[in-house]
């Protein structure tokens, strides 16, 4: 009989304990995270993790695109730089070197009183002839000859790029040396004519000719590029 | 028999007092298990009361029933959670029905007297 009462008391005690524990747990909702809420958060976490993975992939993709764009940018820069370099050569703003000829023109000194001194026209004809023979860059006594350069007599001197030059005149031309030389020295050609006029003209083929840059500022006040033509 | 009831009441009150004064609180996640265990325990107690009124109270059956029912109820909740099936409703229904049956038997027994 005693067993019975002990067990009843024990069971009642445990039941009371459980009841109160459950009561306290149930009324403890505010303090802790409710079970459903935890579940909800877990689901949300899963979704966010997936989203994060997606965004990460997207970021990688964009980074790759950016990388490619940067590469394209570098290439464009290279192309532009090459273009600028070429434009500078064409414009005569950079010294150029290459094979070519050196033409020296001097007044014959051995016959004093000779009428024919070297005139601007002679130099112009020489330059013209060299250009016709395919000269890519020209200079006259260190003055780069541009499309705007003048060669004309001013008093007793010849002016090039508004700069006085004195004899002997030295023309440097970059181009095919054989073509340039033969063009000048052709029978009955310009050099022969000049020599007939007692000028001392020497034409040398050169492996390396250095044509200096145009030293003044280029000014284009009136000419504007035509947009439609481009 | 009245001694048993008194002892049960004293035990219940004592357990409640201890429960309220213990600083330990079950984590929320186990609330469901505990609730079902409480339900099962209540069922066992009512069953015990009914058995004693009918004069066929067995101490071993009472004690083993009390614990095994509580454990089974909590276990059902656990398995249900793992399988994503709300198995604990089965426990609630089964123990709830038995609770009312036991209560009815106790009532009838008391009224017959």
XYZ file of C-alpha atoms in Angstrom:
343
model
C 0.000 0.000 0.000
C 2.819 2.344 0.835
C 4.240 1.879 -2.662
C 1.043 3.098 -4.093
C 1.008 6.337 -2.144
C 4.663 7.004 -2.883
C 4.091 6.534 -6.583
C 0.957 8.679 -6.557
C 2.791 11.453 -4.773
C 5.750 11.114 -7.108
C 3.581 11.182 -10.209
C 1.619 14.157 -8.907
C 4.858 15.927 -8.141
C 6.244 15.318 -11.592
C 2.959 16.314 -13.176
C 2.988 19.556 -11.222
C 6.541 20.216 -12.266
C 5.745 19.568 -15.910
C 2.633 21.686 -15.790
C 4.492 24.619 -14.360
C 7.397 24.231 -16.712
C 5.083 24.152 -19.655
C 3.164 27.107 -18.273
C 6.324 29.109 -17.895
C 7.594 28.115 -21.317
C 4.304 29.040 -22.922
C 4.300 32.414 -21.177
C 7.906 33.017 -22.002
C 7.225 33.697 -25.674
C 8.200 37.319 -25.552
C 11.627 36.651 -24.109
C 12.792 34.056 -26.545
C 12.334 33.477 -30.212
C 9.123 31.518 -30.802
C 9.541 28.200 -32.506
C 7.553 29.247 -35.575
C 9.535 32.429 -35.814
C 12.758 30.459 -35.696
C 11.466 28.300 -38.502
C 10.497 31.391 -40.461
C 13.944 32.867 -39.944
C 15.566 29.647 -41.077
C 13.527 29.724 -44.283
C 14.407 33.361 -44.784
C 18.061 32.601 -44.209
C 17.920 29.888 -46.821
C 16.291 32.251 -49.310
C 18.802 34.963 -48.601
C 21.677 32.535 -48.959
C 20.359 31.507 -52.347
C 19.868 35.134 -53.299
C 23.365 35.926 -52.164
C 24.766 33.160 -54.317
C 22.841 34.554 -57.277
C 24.097 38.038 -56.648
C 27.632 36.763 -56.262
C 27.420 35.087 -59.649
C 26.039 38.291 -61.093
C 28.843 40.311 -59.547
C 31.392 37.958 -61.035
C 29.751 38.258 -64.413
C 29.764 42.040 -64.201
C 33.357 42.070 -63.084
C 34.274 40.028 -66.102
C 32.386 42.448 -68.318
C 34.156 45.334 -66.681
C 37.470 43.607 -67.235
C 36.638 43.132 -70.889
C 35.529 46.746 -71.165
C 38.811 47.830 -69.600
C 40.678 45.719 -72.094
C 38.697 47.333 -74.882
C 39.511 50.698 -73.374
C 43.246 49.893 -73.355
C 43.046 48.777 -76.963
C 41.196 51.927 -77.925
C 43.829 53.964 -76.121
C 46.582 52.174 -78.002
C 44.832 52.768 -81.309
C 44.311 56.412 -80.470
C 47.941 56.826 -79.474
C 49.049 55.252 -82.730
C 46.684 57.579 -84.564
C 48.066 60.586 -82.736
C 51.600 59.495 -83.559
C 50.745 59.140 -87.216
C 48.981 62.472 -87.190
C 52.021 64.061 -85.575
C 54.244 62.675 -88.343
C 51.882 63.938 -90.988
C 51.644 67.316 -89.313
C 55.410 67.487 -88.889
C 55.243 67.960 -85.143
C 57.632 65.172 -84.358
C 61.148 64.597 -85.647
C 61.280 61.685 -88.054
C 64.072 59.501 -89.231
C 64.537 57.008 -92.002
C 66.314 56.436 -95.277
C 66.459 59.391 -97.609
C 68.642 61.880 -99.404
C 70.602 64.955 -98.512
C 70.747 67.657 -101.143
C 73.297 70.403 -100.789
C 72.972 73.479 -102.971
C 75.609 76.166 -102.977
C 76.469 79.018 -105.234
C 79.459 78.307 -107.321
C 82.219 80.338 -105.784
C 84.759 79.762 -108.496
C 83.280 82.333 -110.866
C 82.799 85.588 -109.056
C 80.385 88.011 -110.649
C 78.226 85.195 -111.825
C 74.636 86.299 -112.067
C 73.051 83.164 -110.901
C 72.863 82.825 -107.185
C 70.555 80.232 -105.683
C 67.077 81.645 -105.694
C 63.951 80.675 -103.850
C 62.512 79.262 -107.036
C 65.350 76.790 -107.361
C 64.782 75.516 -103.873
C 61.036 75.373 -104.465
C 61.581 73.333 -107.587
C 63.873 70.973 -105.712
C 61.370 70.537 -102.931
C 58.612 70.043 -105.450
C 60.659 67.435 -107.281
C 61.407 65.603 -104.050
C 57.741 65.606 -103.123
C 56.878 64.254 -106.540
C 59.402 61.469 -105.953
C 57.591 60.450 -102.788
C 59.463 62.259 -100.037
C 57.579 61.794 -96.778
C 59.262 64.469 -94.698
C 61.337 67.424 -95.789
C 63.433 70.040 -94.122
C 65.372 72.966 -95.441
C 68.274 74.148 -93.328
C 66.698 72.686 -90.224
C 63.248 74.080 -90.992
C 60.609 71.396 -91.351
C 58.587 71.922 -94.478
C 54.873 71.644 -93.862
C 51.957 72.124 -96.195
C 51.877 75.693 -94.935
C 55.628 76.383 -95.205
C 56.743 79.082 -97.557
C 60.041 79.419 -99.363
C 60.434 82.892 -100.729
C 62.931 85.594 -101.151
C 62.805 88.440 -98.702
C 65.412 91.044 -99.483
C 68.712 89.301 -99.833
C 67.728 86.226 -97.867
C 65.401 83.361 -98.344
C 62.753 82.856 -95.699
C 61.427 79.470 -94.706
C 58.733 79.294 -92.038
C 59.390 83.050 -91.673
C 62.939 82.155 -90.680
C 65.941 83.473 -92.551
C 68.198 80.830 -94.013
C 71.634 81.285 -95.500
C 73.603 79.288 -98.048
C 74.661 76.614 -98.375
C 71.201 75.197 -98.510
C 70.676 71.726 -97.215
C 67.545 69.816 -97.999
C 66.871 66.623 -96.095
C 64.223 64.288 -97.397
C 62.959 61.024 -95.933
C 61.807 58.573 -98.538
C 63.030 55.961 -100.963
C 66.662 57.125 -101.552
C 66.952 55.544 -104.968
C 63.739 57.089 -106.229
C 64.541 60.490 -104.772
C 68.082 60.563 -106.099
C 67.223 59.334 -109.552
C 64.342 61.748 -109.804
C 66.621 64.655 -109.153
C 69.548 63.496 -111.239
C 67.623 62.367 -114.269
C 69.191 63.422 -117.550
C 67.989 66.873 -118.431
C 66.460 67.065 -114.996
C 66.496 69.725 -112.350
C 69.908 69.083 -110.872
C 71.516 69.099 -114.283
C 69.865 72.419 -115.087
C 71.023 73.896 -111.804
C 74.544 72.678 -112.400
C 74.415 74.242 -115.817
C 73.723 77.460 -113.996
C 76.958 77.043 -112.066
C 75.435 75.927 -108.849
C 77.109 73.255 -106.846
C 74.466 70.603 -106.197
C 75.265 67.347 -104.468
C 72.732 64.615 -103.867
C 73.670 61.967 -101.330
C 71.752 58.829 -100.538
C 71.601 58.376 -96.776
C 70.762 55.342 -94.649
C 69.556 57.562 -91.921
C 68.213 61.055 -92.275
C 66.867 62.950 -89.296
C 64.265 65.524 -90.218
C 63.588 67.868 -87.292
C 60.145 68.752 -86.003
C 58.270 71.903 -86.846
C 59.268 74.254 -84.051
C 56.554 76.866 -84.133
C 52.990 76.693 -82.959
C 50.468 75.663 -85.542
C 47.670 78.157 -85.841
C 44.486 77.531 -87.716
C 42.275 80.523 -87.308
C 39.971 80.200 -90.279
C 39.992 76.561 -91.152
C 37.445 74.476 -89.272
C 36.909 70.780 -89.819
C 33.737 70.006 -91.705
C 31.777 67.547 -89.596
C 29.572 66.130 -92.330
C 32.519 65.152 -94.476
C 33.998 62.957 -91.790
C -8.404 6.330 -0.932
C -8.786 9.828 0.404
C -5.255 9.653 1.684
C -4.174 8.980 -1.887
C -6.062 11.998 -3.167
C -4.588 14.186 -0.478
C -1.130 12.935 -1.196
C -1.680 13.565 -4.910
C -2.853 17.108 -4.209
C 0.133 17.740 -1.934
C 2.504 16.330 -4.567
C 0.952 18.472 -7.261
C 1.236 21.646 -5.205
C 4.776 20.759 -4.179
C 5.762 20.154 -7.809
C 4.234 23.484 -8.833
C 6.063 25.308 -6.062
C 9.347 23.720 -7.072
C 8.650 24.424 -10.745
C 7.952 28.078 -10.107
C 11.062 28.507 -8.012
C 13.502 26.781 -10.293
C 15.259 29.418 -12.434
C 15.482 26.967 -15.293
C 13.106 27.446 -18.237
C 12.724 25.049 -21.133
C 13.799 26.420 -24.493
C 10.910 27.426 -26.699
C 11.735 24.752 -29.258
C 10.914 22.019 -26.698
C 7.623 23.586 -25.676
C 5.663 21.368 -28.019
C 7.241 18.179 -26.652
C 6.626 19.260 -23.093
C 3.014 20.137 -23.802
C 2.287 16.736 -25.267
C 4.107 15.049 -22.386
C 1.922 16.999 -19.956
C -1.190 15.907 -21.803
C -0.079 12.278 -21.718
C 0.780 12.532 -18.034
C -2.636 14.021 -17.281
C -4.225 11.157 -19.149
C -2.214 8.663 -17.105
C -3.210 10.345 -13.853
C -6.875 10.339 -14.760
C -6.509 6.725 -15.799
C -4.907 5.983 -12.436
C -7.733 7.751 -10.570
C -10.314 5.817 -12.555
C -8.519 2.517 -11.925
C -8.310 3.149 -8.216
C -12.017 3.998 -8.106
C -12.826 0.816 -9.936
C -10.624 -1.017 -7.510
C -8.136 -2.346 -10.018
C -5.261 0.061 -9.462
C -1.866 -1.455 -10.277
C 1.149 0.517 -9.178
C 3.495 -0.834 -11.870
C 0.995 -0.224 -14.659
C 0.326 3.270 -13.340
C 3.989 4.277 -13.114
C 5.027 2.656 -16.403
C 1.961 4.112 -18.162
C 2.727 7.556 -16.833
C 6.283 7.629 -18.138
C 5.787 5.643 -21.334
C 2.800 7.753 -22.367
C 4.691 10.975 -21.745
C 7.718 9.718 -23.655
C 5.622 8.365 -26.515
C 3.775 11.668 -26.846
C 7.006 13.654 -26.923
C 8.524 11.085 -29.296
C 5.575 11.413 -31.658
C 6.094 15.151 -31.808
C 9.771 14.632 -32.498
C 9.185 12.126 -35.282
C 6.448 14.319 -36.724
C 8.825 17.232 -36.841
C 11.495 15.166 -38.575
C 9.032 13.813 -41.137
C 7.237 17.135 -41.565
C 3.968 15.417 -40.643
C 2.074 16.899 -37.739
C 1.943 13.593 -35.884
C 1.380 15.253 -32.549
C -2.228 15.878 -33.516
C -2.655 12.110 -33.312
C -1.312 12.173 -29.777
C -3.508 15.128 -28.872
C -6.616 13.441 -30.204
C -5.818 10.049 -28.644
C -4.915 11.388 -25.223
C -7.686 13.967 -25.318
C -10.316 11.361 -26.059
C -8.974 9.070 -23.368
C -8.895 11.952 -20.943
C -12.600 12.579 -21.455
C -13.389 8.868 -21.267
C -11.521 8.573 -17.998
C -13.236 11.679 -16.681
C -16.579 10.245 -17.707
C -15.831 6.960 -15.952
C -14.774 8.791 -12.794
C -17.947 10.897 -12.930
C -20.148 7.868 -13.357
C -18.379 6.080 -10.560
C -18.769 9.025 -8.209
C -22.437 9.481 -9.092
C -23.264 5.764 -8.746
C -22.062 5.720 -5.201
